Short mmCIF file of C-alpha atoms in Angstrom, two decimals:
data_model
loop_
_atom_site.label_atom_id
_atom_site.label_comp_id
_atom_site.label_asym_id
_atom_site.label_seq_id
_atom_site.Cartn_x
_atom_site.Cartn_y
_atom_site.Cartn_z
CA UNK F 148 21.28 -10.48 13.04
CA UNK F 149 21.95 -11.13 9.32
CA UNK F 150 25.01 -9.76 7.52
CA UNK F 151 22.98 -7.22 5.53
CA UNK F 152 21.17 -5.91 8.60
CA UNK F 153 24.44 -5.76 10.55
CA UNK F 154 26.17 -3.79 7.77
CA UNK F 155 23.30 -1.33 7.62
CA UNK F 156 23.34 -0.89 11.38
CA UNK F 157 27.05 -0.01 11.37
CA UNK F 158 26.65 2.43 8.48
CA UNK F 159 23.71 4.28 9.91
CA UNK F 160 25.32 4.65 13.32
CA UNK F 161 27.69 7.06 11.59
CA UNK F 162 25.28 8.66 9.14
CA UNK F 163 22.63 11.25 9.90
CA UNK F 164 19.94 9.66 7.72
CA UNK F 165 17.37 8.06 9.97
CA UNK F 166 17.36 4.29 9.75
CA UNK F 167 14.84 2.81 12.18
CA UNK F 168 14.67 -0.85 13.20
CA UNK F 169 16.71 -1.87 10.13
CA UNK F 170 13.59 -1.24 8.03
CA UNK F 171 13.08 2.43 7.15
CA UNK F 172 15.23 5.04 5.44
CA UNK F 173 13.98 8.60 5.89
CA UNK F 174 15.28 12.11 5.25
CA UNK F 175 14.26 15.68 4.39
CA UNK F 176 15.03 17.34 1.04
CA UNK F 177 15.61 21.10 0.88
CA UNK F 178 16.66 23.73 -1.66
CA UNK F 179 20.41 24.37 -1.36
CA UNK F 180 20.03 28.14 -1.89
CA UNK F 181 16.95 28.89 0.23
CA UNK F 182 17.02 25.96 2.70
CA UNK F 183 13.27 25.63 2.13
CA UNK F 184 11.77 22.15 1.81
CA UNK F 185 11.27 20.83 -1.72
CA UNK F 186 7.90 19.05 -2.01
CA UNK F 187 6.91 16.35 -4.51
CA UNK F 188 10.45 15.16 -5.22
CA UNK F 189 10.73 11.71 -6.83
CA UNK F 190 12.97 9.37 -4.82
CA UNK F 191 13.82 5.97 -6.29
CA UNK F 192 15.60 2.96 -4.85
CA UNK F 193 16.00 -0.21 -6.93
CA UNK F 194 13.22 0.92 -9.31
CA UNK F 195 10.83 1.56 -6.42
CA UNK F 196 9.50 5.10 -6.28
CA UNK F 197 8.50 7.44 -3.46
CA UNK F 198 7.39 11.10 -3.36
CA UNK F 199 8.31 13.66 -0.69
CA UNK F 200 5.38 15.32 1.09
CA UNK F 201 4.78 19.09 1.18
CA UNK F 202 7.43 19.36 3.92
CA UNK F 203 10.07 17.67 1.76
CA UNK F 204 10.11 14.47 3.83
CA UNK F 205 10.16 10.88 2.63
CA UNK F 206 10.46 7.41 4.13
CA UNK F 207 11.52 4.24 2.38
CA UNK F 208 10.86 0.72 3.60
CA UNK F 209 14.05 -1.25 3.03
CA UNK F 210 13.71 -4.81 1.82
CA UNK F 211 16.24 -7.48 2.72
CA UNK F 212 17.63 -7.42 -0.83
CA UNK F 213 18.76 -3.77 -0.43
CA UNK F 214 22.53 -3.35 -0.06
CA UNK F 215 24.45 -0.33 1.32
CA UNK F 216 25.99 0.05 -2.16
CA UNK F 217 22.57 0.40 -3.84
CA UNK F 218 21.99 3.87 -5.24
CA UNK F 219 19.29 6.31 -4.23
CA UNK F 220 18.12 8.48 -7.14
CA UNK F 221 16.52 11.86 -6.44
CA UNK F 222 14.98 14.07 -9.15
CA UNK F 223 12.72 17.10 -9.30
CA UNK F 224 11.76 19.60 -11.96
CA UNK F 225 14.21 22.51 -12.03
CA UNK F 226 16.88 20.79 -9.89
CA UNK F 227 20.02 18.78 -10.53
CA UNK F 228 19.45 15.08 -10.02
CA UNK F 229 21.30 13.09 -7.38
CA UNK F 230 22.25 9.46 -7.76
CA UNK F 231 24.69 7.77 -5.40
CA UNK F 232 24.95 4.82 -3.01
CA UNK F 233 22.94 5.03 0.20
CA UNK F 234 26.16 4.85 2.22
CA UNK F 235 27.30 8.21 0.78
CA UNK F 236 24.37 10.18 2.22
CA UNK F 237 25.92 11.53 5.39
CA UNK F 238 23.14 13.76 6.77
CA UNK F 239 19.41 13.49 7.33
CA UNK F 240 18.95 16.65 5.24
CA UNK F 241 19.58 16.31 1.51
CA UNK F 242 20.25 19.47 -0.50
CA UNK F 243 19.08 19.88 -4.11
CA UNK F 244 20.79 22.47 -6.30
CA UNK F 245 18.68 24.43 -8.80
CA UNK F 246 19.70 23.61 -12.36
CA UNK F 247 20.70 26.42 -14.69
CA UNK F 248 18.56 26.57 -17.83
CA UNK F 249 20.34 26.89 -21.17
CA UNK F 250 17.55 27.66 -23.64
CA UNK F 251 19.62 27.00 -26.75
CA UNK F 252 20.48 23.53 -25.63
CA UNK F 253 16.81 22.69 -25.17
CA UNK F 254 15.56 24.36 -28.34
CA UNK F 255 18.00 22.63 -30.66
CA UNK F 256 17.12 19.24 -29.23
CA UNK F 257 13.92 19.35 -31.30
CA UNK F 258 12.41 21.55 -33.97
CA UNK F 259 11.01 24.84 -32.73
CA UNK F 260 7.48 23.60 -31.91
CA UNK F 261 4.51 25.86 -31.26
CA UNK F 262 2.45 25.13 -28.14
CA UNK F 263 -0.29 23.57 -30.26
CA UNK F 264 2.20 21.34 -32.08
CA UNK F 265 3.63 20.19 -28.74
CA UNK F 266 0.15 19.10 -27.61
CA UNK F 267 -0.42 17.36 -30.95
CA UNK F 268 2.76 15.36 -30.32
CA UNK F 269 1.61 14.55 -26.78
CA UNK F 270 -1.69 13.20 -28.11
CA UNK F 271 0.04 11.26 -30.89
CA UNK F 272 2.31 9.50 -28.37
CA UNK F 273 -0.25 8.74 -25.64
CA UNK F 274 -0.54 5.02 -26.37
CA UNK F 275 3.22 4.63 -26.56
CA UNK F 276 3.88 6.56 -23.34
CA UNK F 277 1.04 5.52 -21.01
CA UNK F 278 -1.02 2.56 -19.87
CA UNK F 279 -4.48 3.41 -21.23
CA UNK F 280 -5.86 -0.12 -20.83
CA UNK F 281 -6.88 -2.09 -17.74
CA UNK F 282 -4.20 -2.16 -15.04
CA UNK F 283 -3.56 -3.26 -11.49
CA UNK F 284 -2.23 -0.48 -9.25
CA UNK F 285 -0.78 -0.84 -5.75
CA UNK F 286 -1.57 2.52 -4.15
CA UNK F 287 -1.91 4.51 -0.96
CA UNK F 288 -4.66 7.11 -0.45
CA UNK F 289 -4.79 9.71 2.31
CA UNK F 290 -7.85 11.93 2.75
CA UNK F 291 -7.88 14.96 5.03
CA UNK F 292 -11.12 16.75 5.83
CA UNK F 293 -11.43 20.05 7.68
CA UNK F 294 -14.90 21.39 8.58
CA UNK F 295 -15.79 24.80 9.99
CA UNK F 296 -19.24 25.90 11.08
CA UNK F 297 -19.49 29.52 9.98
CA UNK F 298 -22.98 30.17 11.31
CA UNK F 299 -25.48 28.19 13.40
CA UNK F 300 -28.37 30.51 14.25
CA UNK F 301 -31.96 29.55 14.99
CA UNK F 302 -35.20 31.08 16.22
CA UNK F 303 -37.61 28.93 18.24
CA UNK F 304 -41.11 29.71 16.93
CA UNK F 305 -43.17 27.11 18.80
CA UNK F 306 -42.72 24.09 21.06
CA UNK F 307 -45.51 22.12 22.73
CA UNK F 308 -42.97 19.96 24.60
CA UNK F 309 -41.62 22.06 27.51
CA UNK F 310 -38.24 20.29 27.54
CA UNK F 311 -37.61 21.45 23.99
CA UNK F 312 -36.99 25.03 25.04
CA UNK F 313 -34.42 27.66 24.16
CA UNK F 314 -32.01 26.50 26.91
CA UNK F 315 -31.99 22.93 25.57
CA UNK F 316 -31.59 24.03 21.96
CA UNK F 317 -28.77 26.41 22.98
CA UNK F 318 -26.99 23.51 24.66
CA UNK F 319 -27.33 21.49 21.45
CA UNK F 320 -26.00 24.39 19.41
CA UNK F 321 -23.07 25.00 21.76
CA UNK F 322 -22.10 21.32 21.93
CA UNK F 323 -21.70 20.88 18.19
CA UNK F 324 -17.95 21.37 17.48
CA UNK F 325 -17.35 24.48 15.36
CA UNK F 326 -14.14 23.03 13.89
CA UNK F 327 -13.40 19.41 13.14
CA UNK F 328 -10.69 17.36 11.45
CA UNK F 329 -10.86 13.85 10.04
CA UNK F 330 -8.10 11.82 8.37
CA UNK F 331 -8.28 8.42 6.76
CA UNK F 332 -5.55 6.34 5.09
CA UNK F 333 -5.82 3.26 2.92
CA UNK F 334 -3.47 0.87 1.15
CA UNK F 335 -4.87 -1.37 -1.54
CA UNK F 336 -4.88 -2.74 -5.09
CA UNK F 337 -7.08 -0.99 -7.64
CA UNK F 338 -8.04 -2.70 -10.88
CA UNK F 339 -9.52 -0.78 -13.80
CA UNK F 340 -9.00 1.73 -16.59
CA UNK F 341 -10.24 5.20 -17.45
CA UNK F 342 -13.88 4.76 -16.39
CA UNK F 343 -14.80 5.58 -12.80
CA UNK F 344 -17.49 2.88 -12.61
CA UNK F 345 -15.37 -0.02 -13.85
CA UNK F 346 -12.96 -0.04 -10.89
CA UNK F 347 -12.43 -2.96 -8.52
CA UNK F 348 -10.68 -2.52 -5.19
CA UNK F 349 -9.04 -4.86 -2.72
CA UNK F 350 -8.26 -3.05 0.52
CA UNK F 351 -5.18 -4.30 2.37
CA UNK F 352 -5.19 -2.00 5.39
CA UNK F 353 -6.87 1.24 6.48
CA UNK F 354 -6.96 3.69 9.37
CA UNK F 355 -8.98 6.69 10.51
CA UNK F 356 -7.86 9.52 12.77
CA UNK F 357 -10.33 11.86 14.44
CA UNK F 358 -11.49 13.12 17.82
CA UNK F 359 -14.03 10.55 19.00
CA UNK F 360 -14.86 12.65 22.09
CA UNK F 361 -16.63 15.14 19.81
CA UNK F 362 -18.72 12.31 18.41
CA UNK F 363 -19.50 11.10 21.94
CA UNK F 364 -20.78 14.58 22.84
CA UNK F 365 -23.17 14.38 19.91
CA UNK F 366 -24.24 10.87 20.92
CA UNK F 367 -24.94 12.08 24.49
CA UNK F 368 -27.15 14.84 23.13
CA UNK F 369 -28.91 12.39 20.84
CA UNK F 370 -29.70 10.12 23.80
CA UNK F 371 -31.04 13.09 25.76
CA UNK F 372 -33.16 14.13 22.79
CA UNK F 373 -34.50 10.59 22.38
CA UNK F 374 -35.39 10.28 26.07
CA UNK F 375 -37.35 13.55 25.92
CA UNK F 376 -39.22 12.40 22.84
CA UNK F 377 -39.98 8.99 24.35
CA UNK F 378 -41.49 10.63 27.43
CA UNK F 379 -43.73 12.91 25.40
CA UNK F 380 -44.93 11.02 22.34
CA UNK F 381 -47.07 7.98 21.70
CA UNK F 382 -45.41 4.86 20.30
CA UNK F 383 -47.97 4.53 17.49
CA UNK F 384 -47.47 8.13 16.36
CA UNK F 385 -45.85 9.32 13.19
CA UNK F 386 -44.04 12.56 12.37
CA UNK F 387 -44.47 15.03 9.57
CA UNK F 388 -41.22 16.86 8.99
CA UNK F 389 -41.79 19.97 6.91
CA UNK F 390 -39.60 22.70 5.51
CA UNK F 391 -41.68 25.13 3.51
CA UNK F 392 -43.38 23.22 0.69
CA UNK F 393 -41.32 20.08 1.28
CA UNK F 394 -42.16 17.34 3.75
CA UNK F 395 -41.65 13.70 4.68
CA UNK F 396 -43.19 11.14 7.02
CA UNK F 397 -41.36 9.14 9.71
CA UNK F 398 -42.87 6.51 12.05
CA UNK F 399 -41.99 6.88 15.72
CA UNK F 400 -40.45 3.42 15.97
CA UNK F 401 -37.92 4.36 13.27
CA UNK F 402 -36.38 7.00 15.53
CA UNK F 403 -35.28 4.76 18.37
CA UNK F 404 -33.51 1.47 18.87
CA UNK F 405 -35.55 -0.89 21.01
CA UNK F 406 -33.67 -2.22 24.03
CA UNK F 407 -33.16 -5.97 23.87
CA UNK F 408 -34.35 -8.12 26.77
CA UNK F 409 -31.28 -10.15 27.85
CA UNK F 410 -33.53 -13.11 28.76
CA UNK F 411 -35.17 -13.23 25.32
CA UNK F 412 -32.92 -15.58 23.31
CA UNK F 413 -34.79 -15.03 20.04
CA UNK F 414 -34.60 -11.24 20.41
CA UNK F 415 -30.88 -11.45 21.25
CA UNK F 416 -30.21 -13.59 18.16
CA UNK F 417 -32.14 -11.18 15.97
CA UNK F 418 -30.23 -8.25 17.46
CA UNK F 419 -26.89 -10.03 16.87
CA UNK F 420 -27.88 -10.81 13.30
CA UNK F 421 -28.83 -7.18 12.71
CA UNK F 422 -25.54 -6.00 14.24
CA UNK F 423 -23.56 -8.35 11.98
CA UNK F 424 -25.53 -7.18 8.95
CA UNK F 425 -24.86 -3.55 9.89
CA UNK F 426 -21.15 -4.33 10.25
CA UNK F 427 -21.11 -5.95 6.82
CA UNK F 428 -22.93 -2.97 5.35
CA UNK F 429 -20.36 -0.62 6.90
CA UNK F 430 -17.56 -2.61 5.26
CA UNK F 431 -19.31 -2.53 1.90
CA UNK F 432 -19.96 1.19 2.23
CA UNK F 433 -16.33 1.93 3.14
CA UNK F 434 -15.02 -0.08 0.18
CA UNK F 435 -17.61 1.47 -2.15
CA UNK F 436 -16.70 5.00 -1.05
CA UNK F 437 -12.97 4.39 -1.52
CA UNK F 438 -13.53 2.71 -4.88
CA UNK F 439 -15.64 5.65 -6.08
CA UNK F 440 -13.08 8.20 -4.81
CA UNK F 441 -10.20 6.43 -6.58
CA UNK F 442 -12.25 5.96 -9.75
CA UNK F 443 -13.05 9.69 -9.88
CA UNK F 444 -9.39 10.58 -9.36
CA UNK F 445 -8.22 8.24 -12.09
CA UNK F 446 -10.80 9.21 -14.69
CA UNK F 447 -9.64 12.84 -14.38
CA UNK F 448 -6.08 12.09 -15.57
CA UNK F 449 -5.37 14.36 -18.58
CA UNK F 450 -4.29 11.37 -20.71
CA UNK F 451 -7.89 10.09 -20.73
CA UNK F 452 -10.42 11.49 -23.19
CA UNK F 453 -13.19 12.41 -20.74
CA UNK F 454 -10.96 14.18 -18.24
CA UNK F 455 -12.07 17.47 -16.70
CA UNK F 456 -8.59 18.66 -17.63
CA UNK F 457 -9.16 18.19 -21.36
CA UNK F 458 -6.45 20.46 -22.76
CA UNK F 459 -4.84 17.61 -24.76
CA UNK F 460 -8.04 16.60 -26.52
CA UNK F 461 -9.63 20.04 -26.85
CA UNK F 462 -6.71 22.48 -27.19
CA UNK F 463 -8.77 25.00 -29.17
CA UNK F 464 -10.67 25.81 -25.99
CA UNK F 465 -7.51 27.11 -24.34
CA UNK F 466 -5.01 29.91 -24.72
CA UNK F 467 -1.64 28.16 -24.87
CA UNK F 468 1.73 29.68 -24.02
CA UNK F 469 5.16 28.09 -24.19
CA UNK F 470 6.15 29.69 -20.92
CA UNK F 471 9.52 28.24 -20.07
CA UNK F 472 12.02 25.41 -20.34
CA UNK F 473 13.38 23.44 -17.43
CA UNK F 474 14.88 20.09 -16.53
CA UNK F 475 13.71 16.94 -14.83
CA UNK F 476 17.09 15.51 -14.02
CA UNK F 477 18.89 15.46 -17.39
CA UNK F 478 15.67 15.55 -19.43
CA UNK F 479 14.73 18.85 -21.05
CA UNK F 480 11.12 19.80 -20.38
CA UNK F 481 8.71 22.21 -22.04
CA UNK F 482 6.58 24.25 -19.64
CA UNK F 483 3.24 24.91 -21.30
CA UNK F 484 0.72 27.25 -19.70
CA UNK F 485 -2.96 26.79 -20.49
CA UNK F 486 -5.88 29.12 -19.72
CA UNK F 487 -9.49 28.69 -20.83
CA UNK F 488 -10.70 30.81 -23.74
CA UNK F 489 -14.34 30.09 -23.02
CA UNK F 490 -16.32 27.99 -20.58
CA UNK F 491 -13.63 25.54 -19.41
CA UNK F 492 -12.99 25.51 -15.66
CA UNK F 493 -9.25 25.07 -15.19
CA UNK F 494 -5.94 26.76 -15.88
CA UNK F 495 -2.48 25.45 -15.16
CA UNK F 496 0.87 24.23 -16.45
CA UNK F 497 1.95 21.11 -18.27
CA UNK F 498 5.54 19.88 -17.99
CA UNK F 499 6.28 17.88 -21.15
CA UNK F 500 9.38 15.84 -21.90
CA UNK F 501 10.94 17.38 -25.05
CA UNK F 502 12.27 13.99 -26.17
CA UNK F 503 9.24 11.66 -26.06
CA UNK F 504 6.44 14.25 -25.46
CA UNK F 505 5.18 12.61 -22.29
CA UNK F 506 3.44 14.75 -19.68
CA UNK F 507 5.48 14.32 -16.52
CA UNK F 508 3.63 16.83 -14.37
CA UNK F 509 0.49 18.93 -14.41
CA UNK F 510 -0.38 21.75 -11.99
CA UNK F 511 -3.97 23.01 -12.12
CA UNK F 512 -6.51 25.24 -10.40
CA UNK F 513 -10.05 26.33 -11.10
CA UNK F 514 -10.62 29.78 -12.58
CA UNK F 515 -14.22 30.17 -11.42
CA UNK F 516 -16.77 28.53 -9.17
CA UNK F 517 -17.25 24.92 -10.27
CA UNK F 518 -20.74 24.43 -8.90
CA UNK F 519 -23.06 27.03 -7.48
CA UNK F 520 -26.57 26.02 -6.43
CA UNK F 521 -29.05 28.20 -4.58
CA UNK F 522 -32.75 27.49 -4.28
CA UNK F 523 -35.36 28.13 -1.60
CA UNK F 524 -32.80 28.83 1.13
CA UNK F 525 -30.50 25.88 0.33
CA UNK F 526 -27.11 26.73 -1.18
CA UNK F 527 -24.04 24.81 -2.30
CA UNK F 528 -20.88 26.46 -3.59
CA UNK F 529 -17.85 24.46 -4.78
CA UNK F 530 -15.30 27.23 -4.97
CA UNK F 531 -11.94 25.43 -4.97
CA UNK F 532 -10.20 22.61 -6.83
CA UNK F 533 -6.43 22.83 -7.18
CA UNK F 534 -3.56 20.40 -7.15
CA UNK F 535 -0.97 18.54 -9.20
CA UNK F 536 -0.23 15.21 -10.84
CA UNK F 537 3.22 13.70 -11.28
CA UNK F 538 4.06 10.91 -13.73
CA UNK F 539 7.25 8.88 -13.98
CA UNK F 540 8.54 5.92 -15.96
CA UNK F 541 7.79 2.49 -14.60
CA UNK F 542 9.78 -0.73 -14.90
CA UNK F 543 8.34 -1.38 -18.37
CA UNK F 544 9.44 2.02 -19.72
CA UNK F 545 5.92 3.45 -19.78
CA UNK F 546 4.88 6.45 -17.73
CA UNK F 547 2.52 5.96 -14.84
CA UNK F 548 0.82 8.19 -12.33
CA UNK F 549 3.13 8.43 -9.35
CA UNK F 550 1.46 11.12 -7.25
CA UNK F 551 -1.85 12.98 -7.33
CA UNK F 552 -2.79 15.72 -4.88
CA UNK F 553 -5.97 17.78 -5.01
CA UNK F 554 -7.68 20.11 -2.51
CA UNK F 555 -11.39 20.79 -2.88
CA UNK F 556 -13.34 23.47 -1.02
CA UNK F 557 -17.07 24.05 -0.63
CA UNK F 558 -19.60 26.02 1.36
CA UNK F 559 -23.08 24.78 2.26
CA UNK F 560 -25.93 26.91 3.55
CA UNK F 561 -29.40 26.14 4.94
CA UNK F 562 -31.73 29.04 5.72
CA UNK F 563 -35.26 27.71 6.02
CA UNK F 564 -38.15 27.11 8.39
CA UNK F 565 -38.41 23.64 9.91
CA UNK F 566 -41.44 21.98 11.53
CA UNK F 567 -41.65 18.60 13.24
CA UNK F 568 -45.28 17.63 13.90
CA UNK F 569 -46.39 14.53 15.81
CA UNK F 570 -49.62 13.01 14.53
CA UNK F 571 -51.61 10.00 15.65
CA UNK F 572 -54.52 8.47 13.75
CA UNK F 573 -55.61 6.36 16.74
CA UNK F 574 -56.40 9.30 19.00
CA UNK F 575 -59.89 10.70 18.97
CA UNK F 576 -60.29 14.23 17.73
CA UNK F 577 -57.38 16.06 16.16
CA UNK F 578 -54.55 13.91 14.89
CA UNK F 579 -51.98 16.58 15.68
CA UNK F 580 -50.35 15.90 19.08
CA UNK F 581 -47.14 17.99 19.34
CA UNK F 582 -45.22 20.51 17.30
CA UNK F 583 -41.67 21.90 17.21
CA UNK F 584 -41.21 24.84 14.88
CA UNK F 585 -37.86 26.53 14.14
CA UNK F 586 -36.29 28.95 11.75
CA UNK F 587 -32.74 27.78 10.96
CA UNK F 588 -29.79 29.64 9.45
CA UNK F 589 -26.70 27.41 9.13
CA UNK F 590 -23.53 27.80 7.03
CA UNK F 591 -20.67 25.29 6.87
CA UNK F 592 -17.38 25.34 4.96
CA UNK F 593 -15.25 22.29 4.28
CA UNK F 594 -11.96 21.40 2.63
CA UNK F 595 -11.09 17.93 1.39
CA UNK F 596 -7.52 17.06 0.48
CA UNK F 597 -6.70 13.84 -1.36
CA UNK F 598 -3.16 12.49 -1.65
CA UNK F 599 -2.67 9.45 -3.87
CA UNK F 600 0.66 7.64 -4.24
CA UNK F 601 0.98 4.85 -6.82
CA UNK F 602 3.79 2.35 -6.30
CA UNK F 603 3.39 -0.27 -9.03
CA UNK F 604 1.33 -0.52 -12.21
CA UNK F 605 0.87 -3.76 -14.16
CA UNK F 606 -1.40 -4.37 -17.18
CA UNK F 607 -4.17 -6.93 -16.70
CA UNK F 608 -6.24 -8.71 -19.35
CA UNK F 609 -10.02 -8.59 -19.61
CA UNK F 610 -10.15 -12.16 -18.29
CA UNK F 611 -7.93 -11.35 -15.30
CA UNK F 612 -10.05 -8.29 -14.57
CA UNK F 613 -13.31 -10.26 -14.73
CA UNK F 614 -11.90 -12.87 -12.33
CA UNK F 615 -10.98 -10.32 -9.64
CA UNK F 616 -13.06 -10.75 -6.50
CA UNK F 617 -13.21 -7.69 -4.26
CA UNK F 618 -12.28 -7.84 -0.59
CA UNK F 619 -14.91 -6.00 1.47
CA UNK F 620 -13.83 -7.31 4.87
CA UNK F 621 -11.75 -4.31 5.95
CA UNK F 622 -12.84 -1.42 8.16
CA UNK F 623 -10.45 1.38 9.12
CA UNK F 624 -8.68 1.04 12.46
CA UNK F 625 -9.53 4.00 14.71
CA UNK F 626 -6.64 6.03 16.13
CA UNK F 627 -7.12 8.88 18.69
CA UNK F 628 -3.67 10.17 17.73
CA UNK F 629 -1.29 9.31 14.91
CA UNK F 630 0.56 6.02 15.37
CA UNK F 631 3.72 5.86 13.19
CA UNK F 632 3.95 2.12 13.84
CA UNK F 633 0.58 1.40 12.23
CA UNK F 634 2.09 1.41 8.72
CA UNK F 635 5.30 -0.35 9.73
CA UNK F 636 6.33 -2.65 6.88
CA UNK F 637 4.42 -0.72 4.20
CA UNK F 638 5.34 2.10 1.83
CA UNK F 639 3.25 5.26 2.34
CA UNK F 640 3.74 8.99 1.81
CA UNK F 641 5.03 10.70 4.93
CA UNK F 642 2.28 12.45 6.95
CA UNK F 643 2.61 16.20 7.43
CA UNK F 644 3.14 17.85 10.82
CA UNK F 645 -0.60 18.47 11.36
CA UNK F 646 -1.32 14.74 11.15
CA UNK F 647 1.71 13.71 13.22
CA UNK F 648 0.77 16.12 16.01
CA UNK F 649 -2.98 15.39 15.99
CA UNK F 650 -4.18 14.39 19.47
CA UNK F 651 -7.80 13.90 20.53
CA UNK F 652 -9.08 15.98 23.45
CA UNK F 653 -9.73 12.78 25.39
CA UNK F 654 -6.03 11.88 25.07
CA UNK F 655 -4.99 15.36 26.25
CA UNK F 656 -7.11 14.98 29.38
CA UNK F 657 -5.32 11.79 30.45
#
């Protein structure tokens, strides 16, 4: 054991802060007056930053260069900052004291600005305060998706295949899980600027956490459905799928995978090639989805001109109020409230450094439905988008996005007739062979939560950006329950209790 590791081991035997395997420093931060957890606190160690989760917890990966005498700096809006050597933290709970606000002290630090003048200063100092050009960002993204089936009613109108009866359709309906959760995490390097479509992504590692047994139930039903169809239709048939005035055509051989004869070498090679191509497509799709998600998050930063949160560039569209003053550590901060005067979608608060006029935090939420579509029995309602962004100074003195959290909610409805008609042009007489006719009434609600933590930001030139080659060889590792060792050796934001305690039904049955 090295001297540094040995010193740390001795220290942490006597301290309450968790120090696991000489690699990780973790603790919980709470309000000293209420004992409630303080979320979204900035924790820094040797110019490396971390954010506490909504439960006030953080974990830090300790590099070999870290010494017990190195200071941990903790700061949060409205609280007194803490900065002292790691060895002086004697408990695994850290208490933050609310900071008293002396308005005079803040006001005299600058001229008495109006809210509009404050935003003018923010805009004037954007280039000085932020990286607006191409950058490389080391980041961690966690997505949490919760789905609830609100309604799944149907009426069987006609079925010429006896096996497709009410009992079978009821079993399908009852097997579909009414509630489902899915989590995915990814660490990578993102290259790009303010435009969503100009991003490049190299994925380092990724995971996904969900209940695979629910997927297997659906796969079992699909196999049963396919076997019924195979027994009752002709291989050269085609299907007309109709819903009211809309319809599409599907050939029968597109519905099923043909079983490969193990003695047919050519068929096996073709099947292997197809499998490899599908695997490559999955990797490309995963990388493309993550790249698009990150690009959309970044383009919405309020420091960029085309942001959805455009209060800096279009202040006349908002009612502005200088609501309060507070502190981020020793820095005095203006608290500016904005509410739309007209058709804008969001309200919220901006926390602006009174010294250099940098936005250090923005809280936002929608004031009305963002998208509402309803036509011919199909409906989509995006009713929720709320979250926060936190910025902090990087090693070069410029502010960078440190943390971005947003929760989106939507409801989808489908209330329409549905017909599946088998036709065959090679059969004498009527082409129509079989028909399944239903009236469907389905409603689903979903919530997506995105948590983005940015660790390092470095400018890149146009040439460097053009030379970046994306890595599309990573697929997420499946986990039936959360494995804290999966991210060992990497900095991530601490998972909340729901993720830590997630266990698939298959694991519970063991």
